[in-house]
PDB file of C-alpha atoms in Angstrom:
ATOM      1  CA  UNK A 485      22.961 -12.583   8.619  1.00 67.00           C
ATOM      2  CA  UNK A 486      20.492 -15.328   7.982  1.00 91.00           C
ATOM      3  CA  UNK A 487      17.174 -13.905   5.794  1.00 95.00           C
ATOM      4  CA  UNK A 488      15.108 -11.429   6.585  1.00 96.00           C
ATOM      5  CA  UNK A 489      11.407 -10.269   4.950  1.00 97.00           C
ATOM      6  CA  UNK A 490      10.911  -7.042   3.160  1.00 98.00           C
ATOM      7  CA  UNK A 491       7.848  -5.058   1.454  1.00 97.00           C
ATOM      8  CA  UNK A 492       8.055  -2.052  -0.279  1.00 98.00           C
ATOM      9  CA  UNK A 493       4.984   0.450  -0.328  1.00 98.00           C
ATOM     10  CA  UNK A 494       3.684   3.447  -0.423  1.00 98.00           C
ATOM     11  CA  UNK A 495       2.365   4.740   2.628  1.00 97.00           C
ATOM     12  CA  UNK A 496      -0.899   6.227   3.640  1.00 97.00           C
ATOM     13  CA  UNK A 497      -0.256   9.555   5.197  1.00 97.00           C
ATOM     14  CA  UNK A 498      -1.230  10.756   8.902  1.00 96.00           C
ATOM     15  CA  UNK A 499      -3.808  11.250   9.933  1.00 95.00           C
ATOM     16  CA  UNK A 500      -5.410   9.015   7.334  1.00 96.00           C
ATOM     17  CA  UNK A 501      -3.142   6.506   7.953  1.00 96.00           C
ATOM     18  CA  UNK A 502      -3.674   5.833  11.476  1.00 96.00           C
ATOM     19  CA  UNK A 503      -7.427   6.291  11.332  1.00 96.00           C
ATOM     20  CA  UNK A 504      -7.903   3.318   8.407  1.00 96.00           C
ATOM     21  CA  UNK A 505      -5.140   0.968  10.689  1.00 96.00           C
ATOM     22  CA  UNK A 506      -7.786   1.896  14.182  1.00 96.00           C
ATOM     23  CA  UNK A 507     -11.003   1.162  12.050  1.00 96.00           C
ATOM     24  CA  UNK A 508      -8.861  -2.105  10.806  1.00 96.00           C
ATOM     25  CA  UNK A 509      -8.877  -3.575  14.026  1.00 96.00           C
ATOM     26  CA  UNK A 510     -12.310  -2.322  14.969  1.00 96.00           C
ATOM     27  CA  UNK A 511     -13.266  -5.123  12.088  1.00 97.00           C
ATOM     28  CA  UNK A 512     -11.401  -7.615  13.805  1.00 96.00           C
ATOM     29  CA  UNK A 513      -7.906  -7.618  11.814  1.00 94.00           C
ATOM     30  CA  UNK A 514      -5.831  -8.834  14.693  1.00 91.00           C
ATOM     31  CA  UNK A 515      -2.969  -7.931  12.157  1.00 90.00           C
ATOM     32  CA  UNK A 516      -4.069  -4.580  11.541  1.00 93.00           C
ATOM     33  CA  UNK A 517      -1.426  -3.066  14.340  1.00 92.00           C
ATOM     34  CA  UNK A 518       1.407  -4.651  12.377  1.00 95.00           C
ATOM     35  CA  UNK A 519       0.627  -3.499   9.196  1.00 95.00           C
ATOM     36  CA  UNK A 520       0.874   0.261   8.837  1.00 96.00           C
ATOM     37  CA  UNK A 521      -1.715   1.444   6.277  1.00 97.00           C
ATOM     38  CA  UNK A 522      -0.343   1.253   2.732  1.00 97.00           C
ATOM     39  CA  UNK A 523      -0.815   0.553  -1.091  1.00 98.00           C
ATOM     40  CA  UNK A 524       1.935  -2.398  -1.956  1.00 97.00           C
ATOM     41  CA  UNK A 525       4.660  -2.222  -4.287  1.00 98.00           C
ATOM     42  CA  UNK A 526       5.877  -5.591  -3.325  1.00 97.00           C
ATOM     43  CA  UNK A 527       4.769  -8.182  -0.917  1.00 96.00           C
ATOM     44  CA  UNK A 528       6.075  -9.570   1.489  1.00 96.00           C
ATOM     45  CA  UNK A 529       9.446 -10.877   0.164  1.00 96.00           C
ATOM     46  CA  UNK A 530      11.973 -13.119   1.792  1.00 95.00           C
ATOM     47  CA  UNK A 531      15.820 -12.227   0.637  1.00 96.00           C
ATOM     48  CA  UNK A 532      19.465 -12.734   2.490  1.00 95.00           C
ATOM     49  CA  UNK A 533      19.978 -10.093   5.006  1.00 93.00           C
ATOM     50  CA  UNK A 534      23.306  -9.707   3.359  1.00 94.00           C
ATOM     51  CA  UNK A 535      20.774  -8.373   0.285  1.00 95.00           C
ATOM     52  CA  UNK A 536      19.622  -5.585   1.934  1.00 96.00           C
ATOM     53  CA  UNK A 537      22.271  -2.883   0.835  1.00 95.00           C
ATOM     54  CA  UNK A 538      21.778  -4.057  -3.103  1.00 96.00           C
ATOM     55  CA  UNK A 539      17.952  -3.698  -2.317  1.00 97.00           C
ATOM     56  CA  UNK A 540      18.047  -0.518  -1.290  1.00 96.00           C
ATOM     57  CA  UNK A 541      20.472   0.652  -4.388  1.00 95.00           C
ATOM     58  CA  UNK A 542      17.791  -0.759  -6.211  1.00 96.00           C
ATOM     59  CA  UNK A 543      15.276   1.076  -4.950  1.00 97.00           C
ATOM     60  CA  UNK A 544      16.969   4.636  -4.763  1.00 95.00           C
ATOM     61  CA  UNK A 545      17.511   3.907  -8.370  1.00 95.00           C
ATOM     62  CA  UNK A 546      13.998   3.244  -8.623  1.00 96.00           C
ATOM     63  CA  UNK A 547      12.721   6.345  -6.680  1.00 97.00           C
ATOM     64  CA  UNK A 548      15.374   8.640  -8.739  1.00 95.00           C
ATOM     65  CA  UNK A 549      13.182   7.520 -12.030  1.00 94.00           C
ATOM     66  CA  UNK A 550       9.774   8.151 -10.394  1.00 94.00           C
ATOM     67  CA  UNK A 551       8.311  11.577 -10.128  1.00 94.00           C
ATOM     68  CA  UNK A 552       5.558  12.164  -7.546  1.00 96.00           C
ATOM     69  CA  UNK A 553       1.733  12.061  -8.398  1.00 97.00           C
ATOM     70  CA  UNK A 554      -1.610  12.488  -7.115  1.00 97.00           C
ATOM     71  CA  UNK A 555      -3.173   9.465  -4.728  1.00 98.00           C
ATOM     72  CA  UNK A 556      -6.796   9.471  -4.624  1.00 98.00           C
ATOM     73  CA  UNK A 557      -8.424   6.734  -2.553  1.00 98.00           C
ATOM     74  CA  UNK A 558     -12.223   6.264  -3.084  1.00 98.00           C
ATOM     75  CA  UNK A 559     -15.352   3.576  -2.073  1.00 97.00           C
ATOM     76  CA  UNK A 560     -14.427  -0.026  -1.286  1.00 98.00           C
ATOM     77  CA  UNK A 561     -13.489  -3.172  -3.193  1.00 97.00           C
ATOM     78  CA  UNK A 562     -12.918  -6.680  -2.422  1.00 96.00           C
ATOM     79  CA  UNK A 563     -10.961 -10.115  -3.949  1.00 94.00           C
ATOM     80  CA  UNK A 564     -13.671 -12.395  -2.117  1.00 91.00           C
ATOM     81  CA  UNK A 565     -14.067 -14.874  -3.152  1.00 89.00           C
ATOM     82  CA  UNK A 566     -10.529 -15.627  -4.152  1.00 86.00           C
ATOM     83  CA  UNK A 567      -8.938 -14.075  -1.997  1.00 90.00           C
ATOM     84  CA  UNK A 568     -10.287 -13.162   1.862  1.00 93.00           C
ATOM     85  CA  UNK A 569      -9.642  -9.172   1.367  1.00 95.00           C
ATOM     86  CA  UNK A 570     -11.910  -5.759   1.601  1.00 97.00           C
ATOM     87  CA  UNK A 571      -9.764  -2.643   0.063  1.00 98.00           C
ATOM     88  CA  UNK A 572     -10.227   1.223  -0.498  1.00 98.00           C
ATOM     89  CA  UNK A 573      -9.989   1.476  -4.213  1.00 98.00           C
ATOM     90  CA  UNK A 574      -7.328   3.437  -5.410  1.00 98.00           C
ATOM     91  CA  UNK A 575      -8.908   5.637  -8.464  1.00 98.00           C
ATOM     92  CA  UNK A 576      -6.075   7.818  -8.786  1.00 98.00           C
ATOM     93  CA  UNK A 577      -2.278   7.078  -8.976  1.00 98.00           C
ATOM     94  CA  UNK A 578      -3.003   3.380 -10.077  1.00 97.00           C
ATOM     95  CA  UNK A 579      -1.359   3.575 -12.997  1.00 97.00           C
ATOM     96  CA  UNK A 580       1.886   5.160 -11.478  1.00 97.00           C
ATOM     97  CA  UNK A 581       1.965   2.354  -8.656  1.00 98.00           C
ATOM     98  CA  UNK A 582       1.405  -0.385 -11.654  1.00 97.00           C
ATOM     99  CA  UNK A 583       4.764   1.125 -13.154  1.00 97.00           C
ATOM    100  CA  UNK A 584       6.696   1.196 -10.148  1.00 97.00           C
ATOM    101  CA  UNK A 585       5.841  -2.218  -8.817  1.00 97.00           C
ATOM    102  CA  UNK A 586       7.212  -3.507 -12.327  1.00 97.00           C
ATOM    103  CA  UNK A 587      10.386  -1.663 -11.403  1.00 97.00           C
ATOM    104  CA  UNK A 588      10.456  -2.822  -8.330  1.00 97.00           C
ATOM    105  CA  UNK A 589      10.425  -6.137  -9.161  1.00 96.00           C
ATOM    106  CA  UNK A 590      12.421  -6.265 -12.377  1.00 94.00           C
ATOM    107  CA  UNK A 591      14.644  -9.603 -13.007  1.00 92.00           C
ATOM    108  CA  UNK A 592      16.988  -7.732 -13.752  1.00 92.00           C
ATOM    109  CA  UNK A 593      16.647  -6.175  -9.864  1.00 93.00           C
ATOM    110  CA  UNK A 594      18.001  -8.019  -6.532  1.00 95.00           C
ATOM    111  CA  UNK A 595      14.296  -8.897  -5.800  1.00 94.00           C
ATOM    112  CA  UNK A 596      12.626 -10.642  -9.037  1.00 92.00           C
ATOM    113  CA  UNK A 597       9.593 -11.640  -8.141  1.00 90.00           C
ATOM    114  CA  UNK A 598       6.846 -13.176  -9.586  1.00 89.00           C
ATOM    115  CA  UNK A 599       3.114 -12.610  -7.981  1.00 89.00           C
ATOM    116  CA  UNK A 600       0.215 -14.972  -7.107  1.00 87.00           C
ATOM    117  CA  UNK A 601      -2.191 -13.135  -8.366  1.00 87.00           C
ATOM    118  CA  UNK A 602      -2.681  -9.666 -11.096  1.00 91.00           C
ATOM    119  CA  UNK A 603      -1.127  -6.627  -9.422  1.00 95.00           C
ATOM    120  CA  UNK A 604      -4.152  -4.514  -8.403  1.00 96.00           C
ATOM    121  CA  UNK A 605      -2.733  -1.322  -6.210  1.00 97.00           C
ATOM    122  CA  UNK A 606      -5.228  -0.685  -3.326  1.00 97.00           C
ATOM    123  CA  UNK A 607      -5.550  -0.215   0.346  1.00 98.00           C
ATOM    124  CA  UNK A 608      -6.335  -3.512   2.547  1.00 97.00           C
ATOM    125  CA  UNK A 609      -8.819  -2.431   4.879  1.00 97.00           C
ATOM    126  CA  UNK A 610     -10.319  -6.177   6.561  1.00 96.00           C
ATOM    127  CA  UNK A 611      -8.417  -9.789   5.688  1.00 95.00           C
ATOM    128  CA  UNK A 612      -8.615 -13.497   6.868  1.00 93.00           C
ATOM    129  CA  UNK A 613     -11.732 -12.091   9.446  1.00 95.00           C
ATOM    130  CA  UNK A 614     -14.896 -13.646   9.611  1.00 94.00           C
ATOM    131  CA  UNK A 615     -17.557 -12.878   6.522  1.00 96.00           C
ATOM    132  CA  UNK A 616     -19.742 -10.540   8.668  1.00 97.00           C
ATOM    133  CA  UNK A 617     -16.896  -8.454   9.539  1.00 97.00           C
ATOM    134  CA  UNK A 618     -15.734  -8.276   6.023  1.00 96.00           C
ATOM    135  CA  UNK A 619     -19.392  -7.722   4.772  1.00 97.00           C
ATOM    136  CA  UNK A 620     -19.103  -4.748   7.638  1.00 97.00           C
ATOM    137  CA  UNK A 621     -15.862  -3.201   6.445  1.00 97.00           C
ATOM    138  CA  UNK A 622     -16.958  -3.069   2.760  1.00 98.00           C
ATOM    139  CA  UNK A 623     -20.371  -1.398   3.825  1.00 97.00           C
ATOM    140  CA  UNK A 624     -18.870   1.521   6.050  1.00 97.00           C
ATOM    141  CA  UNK A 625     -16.085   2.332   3.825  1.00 97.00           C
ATOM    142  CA  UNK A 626     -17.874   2.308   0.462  1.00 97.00           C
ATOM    143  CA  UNK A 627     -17.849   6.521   1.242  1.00 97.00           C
ATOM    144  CA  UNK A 628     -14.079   6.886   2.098  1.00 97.00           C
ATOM    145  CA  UNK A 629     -12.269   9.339   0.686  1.00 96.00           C
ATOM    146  CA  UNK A 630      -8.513  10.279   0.723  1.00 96.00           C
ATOM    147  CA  UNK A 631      -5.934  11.984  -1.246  1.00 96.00           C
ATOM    148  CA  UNK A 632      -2.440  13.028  -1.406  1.00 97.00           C
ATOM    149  CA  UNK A 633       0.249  14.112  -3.613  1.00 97.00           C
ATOM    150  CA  UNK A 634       2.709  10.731  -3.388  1.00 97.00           C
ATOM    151  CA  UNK A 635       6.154  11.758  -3.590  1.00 97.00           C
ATOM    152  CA  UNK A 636       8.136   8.489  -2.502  1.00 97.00           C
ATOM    153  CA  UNK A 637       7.850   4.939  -1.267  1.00 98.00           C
ATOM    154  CA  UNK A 638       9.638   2.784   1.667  1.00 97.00           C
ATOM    155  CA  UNK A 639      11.161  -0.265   2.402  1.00 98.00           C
ATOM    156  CA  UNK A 640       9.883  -2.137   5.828  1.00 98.00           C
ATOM    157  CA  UNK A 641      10.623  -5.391   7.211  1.00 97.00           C
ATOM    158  CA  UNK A 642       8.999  -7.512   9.264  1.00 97.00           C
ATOM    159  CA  UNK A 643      10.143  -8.594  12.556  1.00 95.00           C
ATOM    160  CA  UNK A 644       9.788 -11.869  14.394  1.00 93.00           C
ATOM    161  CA  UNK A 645       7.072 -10.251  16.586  1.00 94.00           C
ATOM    162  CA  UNK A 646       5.145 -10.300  12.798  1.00 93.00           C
ATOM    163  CA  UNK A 647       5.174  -6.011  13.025  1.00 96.00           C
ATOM    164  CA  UNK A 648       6.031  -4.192   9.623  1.00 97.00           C
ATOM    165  CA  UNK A 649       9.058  -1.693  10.532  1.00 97.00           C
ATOM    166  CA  UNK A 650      10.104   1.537   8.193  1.00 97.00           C
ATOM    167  CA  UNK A 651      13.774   0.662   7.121  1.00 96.00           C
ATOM    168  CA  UNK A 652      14.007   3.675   4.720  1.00 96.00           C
ATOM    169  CA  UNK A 653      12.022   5.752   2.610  1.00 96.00           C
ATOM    170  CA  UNK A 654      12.850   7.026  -0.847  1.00 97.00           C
ATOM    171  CA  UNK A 655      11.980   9.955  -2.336  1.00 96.00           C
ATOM    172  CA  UNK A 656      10.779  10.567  -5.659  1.00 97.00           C
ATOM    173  CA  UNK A 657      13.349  12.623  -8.223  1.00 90.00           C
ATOM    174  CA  UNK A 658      11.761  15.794  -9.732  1.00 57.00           C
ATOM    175  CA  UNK A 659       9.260  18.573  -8.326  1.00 50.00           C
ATOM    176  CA  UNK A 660       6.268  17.102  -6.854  1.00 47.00           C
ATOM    177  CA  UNK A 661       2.903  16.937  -8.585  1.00 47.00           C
ATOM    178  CA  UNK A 662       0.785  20.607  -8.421  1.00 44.00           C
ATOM    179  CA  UNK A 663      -2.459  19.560  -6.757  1.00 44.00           C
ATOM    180  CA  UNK A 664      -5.720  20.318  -8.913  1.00 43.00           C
ATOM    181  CA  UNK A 665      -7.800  23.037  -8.542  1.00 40.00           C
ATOM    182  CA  UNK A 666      -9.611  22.938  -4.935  1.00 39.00           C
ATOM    183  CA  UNK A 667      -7.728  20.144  -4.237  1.00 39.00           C
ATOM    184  CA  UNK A 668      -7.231  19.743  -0.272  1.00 40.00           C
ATOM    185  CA  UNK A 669      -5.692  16.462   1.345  1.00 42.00           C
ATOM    186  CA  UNK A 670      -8.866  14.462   3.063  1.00 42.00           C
ATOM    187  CA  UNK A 671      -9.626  11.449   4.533  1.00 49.00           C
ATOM    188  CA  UNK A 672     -13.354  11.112   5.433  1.00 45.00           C
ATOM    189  CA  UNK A 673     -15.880   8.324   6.019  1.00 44.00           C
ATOM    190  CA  UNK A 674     -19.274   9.085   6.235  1.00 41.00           C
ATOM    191  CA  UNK A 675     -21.302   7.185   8.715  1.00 37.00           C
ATOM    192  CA  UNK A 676     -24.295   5.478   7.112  1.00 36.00           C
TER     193      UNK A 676
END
């Protein structure tokens, strides 16, 4: 089957999802189309396409242990200079996405995997554009606000064509996270 390259991650819900990809490519993210909006459990990955099956017994496995939580997205953040990104912090759920990126990538999993860098959950919002754009991007985001209840993950792969497709999603075991008091699912951005 030759190898293929996966990504697991937690998506950003509609209609939050599709507005952050839109203002993506307003900044000039020529990727942002082939990305769907998310907050990475693992990167992209290369393993055998005959891999696949024990990847995603891995991952129900992983789901099964999880239990859903709140997601709270505020302001914006940014690995510049080391690394060319702008991100909507994740102030809620952080911890939760820490844990299940460890699981994720366990040795003792089908996709070990050491990272480049610290894992840091958050939402990439501008990367590899030019420094105005990115100095844009962090400006006009630092309001943004989103949250959810997160009650699974997915497993995507990229195609040739460099697009992100959903292969499967996997739901977390247990009842889902009550929201708190007044809590209503939101995605804004104030315009400054």
């Amino acid at each position: 089957m030759g190898t293929v390259t996966i990504g697991v991650s937690i998506a950003v819900p509609e209609p939050q999802g599709s507005q952050i990809q839109q203002l993506r490519a307003g900044f000039g993210d020529a990727a942002a189309h082939g990305i769907p909006t998310h907050v990475t459990l693992l990167p992209p990955t290369e393993v055998d396409g005959d891999a696949l099956a024990a990847v995603e017994a891995h991952l129900t496995e992983v789901a099964a242990a999880g239990r859903p939580f709140p997601m709270r997205l505020r302001g914006t953040g940014t690995f510049r200079p080391l690394s060319p990104v702008v991100y909507v912090r994740v102030v809620e759920g952080a911890e939760e996405c820490t844990w299940l990126q460890k699981q994720v990538r366990d040795a003792s999993g089908p996709v070990p995997r050491e990272l480049q860098f610290p894992y840091h959950p958050h939402v990439t919002v501008a990367h590899g554009i030019d420094e105005a754009a990115m100095d844009r991007a962090f400006e006009e985001l630092a309001d943004y606000e989103a949250d959810w209840p997160c009650t699974g993950f997915a497993l995507y792969e990229q195609g040739a064509d460099g697009v992100w497709r959903k292969l499967r999603e996997f739901a977390f075991g247990g009842s889902v996270v009550p929201p708190q008091a007044g809590h209503v699912e939101r995605g804004t951005i104030s315009s400054r």
